[in-house]
Short mmCIF file of C-alpha atoms and ligand atoms in Angstrom, two decimals:
data_model
loop_
_atom_site.label_atom_id
_atom_site.label_comp_id
_atom_site.label_asym_id
_atom_site.label_seq_id
_atom_site.Cartn_x
_atom_site.Cartn_y
_atom_site.Cartn_z
CA MET A 6 5.12 -27.71 34.05
CA SER A 7 8.42 -28.54 35.54
CA SER A 8 11.36 -30.12 34.16
CA GLY A 9 14.95 -29.73 35.20
CA HIS A 10 18.14 -29.75 33.35
CA GLY A 11 19.29 -33.06 32.08
CA GLY A 12 17.58 -36.23 32.12
CA GLY A 13 15.55 -37.83 29.38
CA GLY A 14 11.73 -38.13 29.39
CA SER A 15 8.88 -38.95 27.09
CA CYS A 16 7.89 -36.31 24.38
CA GLY A 17 5.15 -33.81 25.10
CA LEU A 18 5.29 -30.71 26.98
CA GLY A 19 6.22 -30.92 30.57
CA THR A 20 9.06 -33.24 29.77
CA VAL A 21 12.70 -32.59 29.02
CA GLN A 22 13.80 -32.06 25.47
CA CYS A 23 10.54 -32.70 23.95
CA VAL A 24 10.44 -32.07 20.12
CA ILE A 25 6.96 -30.24 19.63
CA PRO A 26 5.14 -28.36 17.02
CA LEU A 27 5.49 -24.49 16.78
CA GLU A 28 1.91 -23.80 17.69
CA GLN A 29 2.16 -25.95 20.76
CA ALA A 30 5.28 -24.16 21.93
CA GLN A 31 3.73 -20.87 21.32
CA GLN A 32 0.63 -21.90 23.23
CA PHE A 33 2.65 -23.12 26.09
CA VAL A 34 4.29 -19.93 26.54
CA LEU A 35 1.30 -17.69 26.25
CA SER A 36 -0.55 -19.96 28.78
CA SER A 37 2.27 -19.26 31.17
CA VAL A 38 2.32 -15.59 31.08
CA ALA A 39 -0.11 -13.10 32.57
CA GLN A 40 -1.01 -9.51 31.80
CA LEU A 41 0.84 -7.09 33.99
CA ASP A 42 -0.95 -5.28 36.65
CA PRO A 43 -2.40 -1.82 35.46
CA VAL A 44 -0.79 1.40 36.31
CA THR A 45 -2.20 4.82 35.93
CA LEU A 46 -0.38 7.22 33.42
CA PRO A 47 -0.91 10.83 32.22
CA ARG A 48 -2.45 10.14 28.70
CA ALA A 49 0.32 11.55 26.79
CA GLU A 50 2.82 9.07 28.55
CA ALA A 51 0.51 6.23 27.56
CA VAL A 52 1.09 6.05 23.84
CA GLY A 53 1.83 2.30 22.90
CA ARG A 54 0.35 1.03 25.87
CA VAL A 55 -2.94 -0.74 26.10
CA LEU A 56 -6.06 0.40 28.01
CA ALA A 57 -6.65 -1.86 31.15
CA VAL A 58 -10.25 -0.70 31.53
CA ASP A 59 -13.04 0.73 29.33
CA VAL A 60 -13.24 4.53 28.82
CA VAL A 61 -16.74 5.82 29.16
CA SER A 62 -17.47 9.45 27.84
CA ALA A 63 -19.25 11.73 30.12
CA ASP A 64 -20.04 14.16 27.20
CA ASP A 65 -21.69 14.22 23.85
CA VAL A 66 -19.17 14.74 20.95
CA PRO A 67 -19.75 17.02 19.10
CA PRO A 68 -21.31 18.66 22.03
CA PHE A 69 -23.84 20.67 19.86
CA ASP A 70 -25.14 20.62 16.22
CA ASN A 71 -22.79 22.34 14.04
CA THR A 72 -22.06 23.16 10.41
CA ALA A 73 -19.67 20.85 8.38
CA VAL A 74 -19.06 23.64 5.91
CA ASP A 75 -18.43 27.35 5.54
CA GLY A 76 -21.77 28.91 4.00
CA PHE A 77 -25.29 29.92 5.12
CA ALA A 78 -27.55 28.51 7.78
CA VAL A 79 -31.13 28.27 6.37
CA HIS A 80 -34.50 26.64 6.35
CA ALA A 81 -34.10 24.06 3.85
CA ALA A 82 -37.54 24.81 2.67
CA ASP A 83 -36.44 28.45 1.63
CA VAL A 84 -34.03 27.06 -0.97
CA ALA A 85 -36.32 24.28 -2.42
CA SER A 86 -36.69 25.95 -5.66
CA GLY A 87 -33.07 25.96 -6.58
CA GLU A 88 -32.57 29.78 -6.27
CA ALA A 89 -33.51 32.18 -3.27
CA ASP A 90 -32.61 35.59 -2.03
CA LEU A 91 -32.50 35.60 1.77
CA ARG A 92 -31.63 38.30 4.25
CA VAL A 93 -28.36 37.80 6.00
CA VAL A 94 -28.93 38.66 9.73
CA ALA A 95 -25.96 37.61 11.50
CA THR A 96 -22.44 35.98 11.15
CA LEU A 97 -21.30 32.98 13.37
CA ALA A 98 -17.70 31.95 13.43
CA ALA A 99 -16.53 28.78 15.21
CA GLY A 100 -16.72 29.49 18.82
CA ASP A 101 -19.61 32.02 18.50
CA HIS A 102 -23.17 31.55 19.79
CA THR A 103 -26.42 33.31 19.09
CA ASP A 104 -29.90 33.18 20.64
CA ARG A 105 -31.34 34.73 17.64
CA VAL A 106 -33.97 32.20 16.13
CA LEU A 107 -33.75 32.08 12.29
CA GLU A 108 -36.90 33.24 10.75
CA ARG A 109 -38.17 32.12 7.10
CA GLY A 110 -36.61 34.13 4.51
CA GLU A 111 -33.36 34.70 6.53
CA ALA A 112 -29.99 33.25 6.59
CA ILE A 113 -27.03 33.42 8.92
CA ARG A 114 -23.55 33.51 7.49
CA ILE A 115 -21.78 30.58 9.30
CA MET A 116 -18.22 29.13 9.48
CA THR A 117 -17.20 25.45 9.73
CA GLY A 118 -17.69 24.27 13.40
CA ALA A 119 -19.98 27.08 14.46
CA PRO A 120 -23.31 26.09 16.10
CA ILE A 121 -26.48 25.70 13.83
CA PRO A 122 -28.61 28.53 15.04
CA ALA A 123 -32.16 27.68 16.37
CA GLY A 124 -34.65 27.50 13.44
CA ALA A 125 -32.04 26.59 10.77
CA ASP A 126 -31.99 22.95 9.63
CA ALA A 127 -29.45 23.05 6.86
CA VAL A 128 -26.45 24.73 5.60
CA VAL A 129 -25.86 25.94 1.88
CA MET A 130 -22.08 26.09 1.20
CA VAL A 131 -20.42 29.28 0.47
CA GLU A 132 -19.60 28.13 -3.30
CA ASP A 133 -23.21 28.08 -3.92
CA SER A 134 -23.87 31.67 -2.69
CA GLU A 135 -23.40 35.21 -4.14
CA MET A 136 -24.11 38.41 -2.13
CA VAL A 137 -26.47 40.46 -4.26
CA ALA A 138 -26.73 43.28 -1.84
CA ASP A 139 -25.00 44.22 1.46
CA ASP A 140 -27.31 42.14 3.42
CA VAL A 141 -28.77 39.84 0.87
CA VAL A 142 -27.51 36.57 -0.31
CA ARG A 143 -28.53 34.54 -3.45
CA LEU A 144 -28.30 30.82 -3.00
CA SER A 145 -28.38 28.53 -5.78
CA ALA A 146 -28.46 25.00 -4.36
CA VAL A 147 -31.33 22.88 -3.27
CA VAL A 148 -30.37 21.18 0.05
CA SER A 149 -32.38 18.75 2.14
CA SER A 150 -33.17 19.16 5.85
CA GLY A 151 -30.01 18.24 7.78
CA ALA A 152 -27.50 19.04 4.92
CA ALA A 153 -24.03 20.00 6.08
CA VAL A 154 -25.30 19.59 9.63
CA ARG A 155 -23.03 17.52 12.07
CA ARG A 156 -25.44 16.36 14.76
CA ALA A 157 -24.58 16.54 18.55
CA ALA A 158 -23.33 13.22 19.90
CA GLU A 159 -22.83 11.88 16.41
CA ASP A 160 -19.37 10.85 16.99
CA VAL A 161 -19.52 9.87 20.73
CA ALA A 162 -22.84 9.77 22.91
CA ALA A 163 -22.41 10.50 26.65
CA GLY A 164 -22.46 7.41 28.68
CA GLU A 165 -21.06 5.43 25.61
CA THR A 166 -17.87 3.23 25.90
CA VAL A 167 -15.94 5.17 23.47
CA LEU A 168 -12.72 3.03 23.92
CA SER A 169 -12.68 -0.61 25.17
CA ALA A 170 -10.11 -2.43 27.32
CA GLY A 171 -7.57 -3.84 25.17
CA THR A 172 -7.13 -0.82 22.95
CA GLU A 173 -3.73 0.11 22.14
CA ILE A 174 -3.07 4.01 22.62
CA THR A 175 -2.20 5.32 19.30
CA PRO A 176 -2.07 9.14 18.21
CA ALA A 177 -5.71 8.77 17.30
CA VAL A 178 -6.69 7.27 20.52
CA LEU A 179 -5.05 10.00 22.35
CA GLY A 180 -7.01 12.49 20.46
CA VAL A 181 -10.20 10.76 21.47
CA LEU A 182 -9.04 10.77 25.09
CA ALA A 183 -8.56 14.63 25.01
CA THR A 184 -11.84 14.97 23.25
CA VAL A 185 -13.68 13.20 25.98
CA ASN A 186 -11.66 14.94 28.57
CA VAL A 187 -9.78 12.01 29.93
CA HIS A 188 -6.48 13.25 31.33
CA GLU A 189 -5.15 10.06 33.00
CA VAL A 190 -5.73 6.38 31.89
CA SER A 191 -5.31 2.84 33.50
CA VAL A 192 -3.10 0.91 31.19
CA ARG A 193 -0.86 -2.25 31.21
CA PRO A 194 2.84 -0.94 31.71
CA ALA A 195 5.55 -1.49 29.31
CA PRO A 196 7.31 -4.78 30.39
CA ARG A 197 10.60 -4.32 32.01
CA VAL A 198 12.83 -6.94 30.50
CA ALA A 199 16.34 -7.57 31.13
CA VAL A 200 18.51 -9.04 28.24
CA ALA A 201 21.73 -10.84 28.42
CA SER A 202 24.12 -12.74 26.00
CA THR A 203 26.28 -15.51 27.22
CA GLY A 204 29.42 -17.02 25.80
CA ASP A 205 33.09 -16.88 26.46
CA GLU A 206 33.78 -16.28 22.48
CA LEU A 207 31.78 -13.09 22.42
CA VAL A 208 33.67 -9.76 22.40
CA VAL A 209 31.88 -6.43 23.00
CA GLY A 210 34.70 -3.78 22.57
CA ASP A 211 36.13 -2.71 19.20
CA GLY A 212 39.69 -4.24 19.82
CA PRO A 213 41.08 -6.92 17.42
CA LEU A 214 39.59 -10.35 17.83
CA ARG A 215 41.71 -13.13 19.18
CA PRO A 216 41.61 -16.51 17.65
CA GLY A 217 38.19 -18.26 18.30
CA GLN A 218 36.43 -14.81 19.25
CA ILE A 219 33.58 -13.32 17.49
CA ARG A 220 31.80 -9.88 17.81
CA GLU A 221 28.72 -10.12 19.78
CA SER A 222 25.43 -9.18 17.77
CA ASN A 223 22.52 -10.70 19.78
CA ARG A 224 22.10 -8.43 22.72
CA PRO A 225 22.02 -5.05 20.75
CA MET A 226 19.60 -6.85 18.39
CA LEU A 227 17.42 -8.13 21.00
CA ALA A 228 17.43 -4.88 22.93
CA ALA A 229 16.27 -3.16 19.95
CA ALA A 230 13.55 -5.76 19.12
CA LEU A 231 12.60 -5.53 22.63
CA ARG A 232 12.04 -1.81 22.36
CA GLU A 233 10.34 -2.12 19.17
CA ALA A 234 7.92 -4.44 20.86
CA GLY A 235 7.20 -1.90 23.57
CA CYS A 236 9.47 -3.07 26.37
CA GLU A 237 11.70 -1.09 28.81
CA VAL A 238 15.06 -2.84 28.40
CA THR A 239 18.11 -3.25 30.85
CA ASP A 240 21.12 -4.42 29.34
CA LEU A 241 22.74 -6.98 31.49
CA GLY A 242 25.79 -7.33 29.20
CA VAL A 243 27.74 -10.32 28.01
CA ILE A 244 28.08 -12.82 30.79
CA PRO A 245 30.85 -15.43 30.37
CA ASP A 246 30.21 -18.94 30.75
CA ASP A 247 30.57 -18.97 34.53
CA GLU A 248 27.73 -20.71 36.40
CA GLU A 249 27.96 -18.92 39.65
CA LEU A 250 27.98 -15.50 37.99
CA LEU A 251 25.12 -16.39 35.74
CA ALA A 252 23.00 -17.67 38.53
CA GLU A 253 23.63 -14.38 40.33
CA VAL A 254 22.90 -12.06 37.60
CA LEU A 255 19.93 -13.83 36.39
CA THR A 256 18.42 -14.17 39.79
CA SER A 257 18.76 -10.65 40.64
CA ALA A 258 17.39 -9.54 37.03
CA ALA A 259 14.40 -11.88 37.61
CA ALA A 260 13.61 -10.21 41.00
CA SER A 261 13.62 -6.59 39.58
CA HIS A 262 12.13 -7.22 35.98
CA ASP A 263 8.79 -8.50 34.32
CA ALA A 264 10.89 -10.78 32.09
CA VAL A 265 14.46 -11.94 31.33
CA VAL A 266 15.66 -12.61 27.75
CA THR A 267 18.80 -14.64 27.53
CA SER A 268 20.72 -15.63 24.17
CA GLY A 269 23.03 -18.66 23.84
CA GLY A 270 23.71 -21.68 25.86
CA VAL A 271 20.38 -23.50 25.48
CA SER A 272 21.21 -26.38 23.17
CA MET A 273 22.92 -29.52 23.84
CA GLY A 274 26.55 -28.64 24.07
CA ASP A 275 28.66 -29.27 27.16
CA TYR A 276 29.13 -25.58 27.61
CA ASP A 277 25.52 -24.64 27.56
CA VAL A 278 25.75 -23.01 30.86
CA VAL A 279 22.60 -21.10 30.71
CA LYS A 280 20.86 -24.42 30.57
CA ALA A 281 22.76 -25.64 33.37
CA VAL A 282 22.24 -22.67 35.56
CA LEU A 283 18.44 -22.12 34.92
CA GLY A 284 17.97 -25.93 35.18
CA ARG A 285 19.13 -25.60 38.64
CA ILE A 286 17.50 -22.21 39.78
CA ALA A 287 14.38 -21.78 37.71
CA ASP A 288 11.32 -23.92 36.73
CA MET A 289 12.30 -24.48 33.08
CA THR A 290 10.99 -26.37 29.99
CA TRP A 291 13.61 -27.20 27.47
CA MET A 292 11.94 -27.45 24.05
CA GLN A 293 13.24 -28.77 20.83
CA VAL A 294 10.75 -27.03 18.33
CA ALA A 295 9.99 -28.49 15.02
CA ILE A 296 11.26 -25.42 13.36
CA LYS A 297 14.26 -24.27 11.35
CA PRO A 298 15.94 -22.04 12.49
CA ALA A 299 15.39 -21.83 16.07
CA LYS A 300 15.05 -25.24 17.33
CA PRO A 301 16.28 -25.07 20.84
CA PHE A 302 14.26 -22.97 23.01
CA ALA A 303 13.77 -22.80 26.74
CA PHE A 304 10.95 -21.25 28.68
CA GLY A 305 10.16 -20.98 32.43
CA LEU A 306 9.86 -19.03 35.57
CA LEU A 307 12.69 -17.70 37.84
CA GLY A 308 11.04 -16.67 40.96
CA GLY A 309 7.77 -16.33 39.19
CA THR A 310 9.30 -14.19 36.41
CA PRO A 311 9.23 -15.43 32.89
CA VAL A 312 12.52 -16.26 31.37
CA PHE A 313 13.09 -16.66 27.59
CA GLY A 314 16.05 -18.69 26.74
CA LEU A 315 16.90 -18.08 23.10
CA PRO A 316 19.49 -19.88 20.93
CA GLY A 317 22.73 -18.21 20.31
CA ASN A 318 22.82 -18.33 16.59
CA PRO A 319 21.98 -14.87 15.67
CA VAL A 320 19.19 -15.69 13.10
CA SER A 321 17.94 -18.34 15.49
CA SER A 322 17.93 -15.97 18.30
CA LEU A 323 15.80 -13.33 16.23
CA VAL A 324 13.31 -15.91 15.09
CA SER A 325 12.95 -17.42 18.40
CA PHE A 326 12.22 -13.85 19.85
CA GLU A 327 9.71 -13.43 16.97
CA MET A 328 7.96 -16.69 17.56
CA PHE A 329 7.90 -16.89 21.32
CA ALA A 330 9.18 -13.92 23.28
CA ARG A 331 7.46 -11.15 21.23
CA PRO A 332 3.81 -12.50 21.53
CA ALA A 333 4.24 -13.24 25.15
CA LEU A 334 5.65 -9.93 25.86
CA ARG A 335 2.79 -8.23 24.03
CA GLN A 336 0.24 -10.35 26.02
CA MET A 337 2.05 -9.10 29.18
CA GLY A 338 1.35 -5.61 27.98
CA GLY A 339 -2.22 -6.18 27.39
CA HIS A 340 -2.13 -6.38 23.61
CA GLN A 341 -5.03 -8.41 21.92
CA ARG A 342 -3.09 -8.99 18.55
CA LEU A 343 -0.06 -10.82 19.65
CA SER A 344 1.52 -12.02 16.33
CA ARG A 345 2.72 -10.13 13.31
CA PRO A 346 0.05 -9.69 10.57
CA SER A 347 0.04 -12.78 8.23
CA VAL A 348 -0.84 -12.74 4.45
CA VAL A 349 -0.96 -15.40 2.00
CA ALA A 350 1.78 -14.45 -0.56
CA VAL A 351 2.74 -15.47 -4.03
CA VAL A 352 6.06 -17.21 -4.26
CA ASP A 353 8.02 -15.38 -6.91
CA GLU A 354 11.25 -17.52 -6.45
CA ASP A 355 11.44 -21.12 -5.27
CA LEU A 356 11.35 -21.47 -1.51
CA ARG A 357 13.78 -24.51 -1.52
CA ARG A 358 13.87 -27.02 1.27
CA GLY A 359 13.93 -30.88 2.01
CA PRO A 360 11.68 -33.00 4.09
CA ASP A 361 12.97 -33.09 7.93
CA GLY A 362 9.86 -32.92 9.98
CA LYS A 363 10.26 -29.35 10.66
CA THR A 364 8.58 -26.18 9.56
CA HIS A 365 10.94 -23.87 7.98
CA LEU A 366 10.68 -20.07 8.84
CA MET A 367 12.35 -18.70 5.79
CA ARG A 368 13.36 -15.06 5.82
CA VAL A 369 11.94 -13.29 2.70
CA ARG A 370 11.52 -10.03 1.02
CA ALA A 371 7.94 -9.32 0.72
CA ASP A 372 6.38 -6.66 -1.42
CA PHE A 373 2.90 -5.76 -2.57
CA ALA A 374 2.68 -5.72 -6.37
CA ASP A 375 0.35 -4.03 -8.68
CA ASP A 376 -1.85 -7.25 -8.83
CA GLY A 377 -2.82 -6.17 -5.16
CA ARG A 378 -0.91 -9.28 -3.75
CA CYS A 379 1.97 -9.68 -1.61
CA HIS A 380 4.92 -11.50 -3.40
CA VAL A 381 7.96 -13.10 -1.70
CA VAL A 382 11.49 -13.99 -2.69
CA PRO A 383 13.72 -15.64 -0.23
CA VAL A 384 16.69 -13.61 0.96
CA ARG A 385 20.14 -14.89 -0.48
CA ALA A 386 21.38 -16.96 2.50
CA GLN A 387 19.14 -18.97 4.97
CA GLY A 388 21.94 -20.19 7.47
CA SER A 389 21.20 -19.53 11.04
CA HIS A 390 24.54 -17.69 11.36
CA GLN A 391 23.93 -15.43 8.32
CA LEU A 392 22.42 -12.55 10.01
CA ALA A 393 23.42 -9.96 7.21
CA ALA A 394 21.20 -11.96 4.76
CA THR A 395 18.28 -12.17 7.31
CA ALA A 396 18.78 -8.21 7.85
CA THR A 397 17.52 -7.82 4.29
CA ALA A 398 14.32 -9.75 5.08
CA ASN A 399 11.07 -8.02 5.93
CA GLY A 400 8.98 -10.98 6.36
CA ILE A 401 9.02 -14.80 7.61
CA ALA A 402 7.51 -17.34 5.13
CA VAL A 403 5.96 -20.47 6.99
CA VAL A 404 7.21 -23.11 4.66
CA PRO A 405 5.59 -26.56 5.79
CA ASP A 406 7.46 -29.78 5.85
CA GLY A 407 8.23 -31.27 2.54
CA ASP A 408 10.01 -30.37 -0.82
CA GLY A 409 9.60 -26.70 -0.63
CA LEU A 410 7.31 -24.14 -2.51
CA PRO A 411 8.06 -23.67 -6.13
CA ALA A 412 7.51 -20.33 -7.75
CA GLY A 413 3.95 -19.53 -8.61
CA THR A 414 2.62 -21.22 -5.37
CA GLU A 415 1.30 -19.49 -2.17
CA VAL A 416 2.87 -19.30 1.17
CA ALA A 417 1.67 -17.85 4.57
CA VAL A 418 3.96 -14.91 5.35
CA LEU A 419 4.41 -13.12 8.77
CA LEU A 420 5.20 -9.21 7.86
CA LEU A 421 7.70 -7.96 10.14
CA SER A 422 7.33 -4.39 8.79
P1 AMP B 43 25.10 -21.41 21.50
O1 AMP B 43 23.74 -21.24 21.40
O2 AMP B 43 25.70 -20.75 22.70
O3 AMP B 43 25.63 -22.83 21.48
O4 AMP B 43 25.74 -20.61 20.28
C1 AMP B 43 25.54 -20.90 18.92
C2 AMP B 43 26.23 -20.09 17.84
O5 AMP B 43 25.84 -18.88 18.04
C3 AMP B 43 27.80 -20.23 18.29
O6 AMP B 43 28.48 -20.04 16.88
C4 AMP B 43 28.01 -18.71 19.06
O7 AMP B 43 29.30 -18.26 18.77
C5 AMP B 43 26.92 -17.84 18.29
N1 AMP B 43 26.55 -16.84 19.27
C6 AMP B 43 26.07 -17.00 20.59
N2 AMP B 43 25.65 -16.03 21.20
C7 AMP B 43 26.01 -14.99 20.29
C8 AMP B 43 25.78 -13.49 20.28
N3 AMP B 43 25.37 -13.03 21.38
N4 AMP B 43 26.24 -12.82 19.09
C9 AMP B 43 26.70 -13.40 18.11
N5 AMP B 43 26.88 -14.70 18.11
C10 AMP B 43 26.51 -15.63 19.05
MG1 MG B 44 27.38 -20.42 23.78
#
């Protein structure tokens, strides 16, 4: 898959400036990036990472039969009549143990988590008990054998694969690792990603803008989006439209990172220097994706390192990141679910568009209503330069080519939060 800067070419991947459907562009990117090599981390440092191998438990969890409630361990047969007076012969707290075997007619006072004593086969909860003498309890409940008993290995059996490769380490997973006595885990590392903006018009400092200048938004936005996607970020700053400098910065960034993300300079303009430079030093595919916004997109390998060339318009940059970079970076990090969760939502306000051969990725407010369904309304402005409106969105509605979707119809929506 190679195509340099400039030149024409027939349409289809592997050629220059092909106009391709969204799914094809996504597929191409995903087929070009591999999972990162595993690293071993202390489990507490692995939250958010993805297991590279299965975790097999050496132990049963729970390790022994124990009580789920505070109460009295009994022979279930002793309380079959619904009321029984039993002699209390011992007390067991969580952490205690007794070798005493419970005889018929006896009960052992027992607290949640304590081992079920030998002989007992059920627990009557304390709410159904009354002490009628110093060592006699009246139990007024019928329980079946096994009642309120948590069996050994009921959660995890020794030898069982308790967590499989591909599992993201969440707080609950961390708890499981602790339970099965695993202190270090083999995980896919967080992708180290360098991010740069390009453009002579971009201003970073807080000084006044000279005519023609704008304040730079994409790099902080993309850096935050990268972190949110589980990446470690290096900020390369704003690089002026200088081919020599850009080549140097991108080459060195690619050599020391797992991926490079650039913003700006990938469309058809004369000053699209990212395009000129990457076309020269990397193995790039320049795409015109049949979507709006974010039509121009470049992907390739620079010294084997994936490079995502996102468009400069801020909304396009963000949407392009969502559609192409984020899924690919998640794949590198070992994730199984690459895209955002998608729901079929009810359109509450017309999603207006005209036919143009593209899928429109409209930014919407998505909320779950009392009918149990997700409902969407478009944010107030859909221009690719109108980031303030997009910042109010929490979803991207996938509006197929055509005359738009009127209120009351349905639309597929990617939920961003
Ligand atoms: P480009 O993709 O470089 O042709 O830029 C397209 C539009 O996005 C132009 O209006 C640029 O000024 C604007 N733009 C490019 N990069 C940024 C950025 N990092 N922050 C804000 N606007 C940008
Ligand atoms: Mg530019």
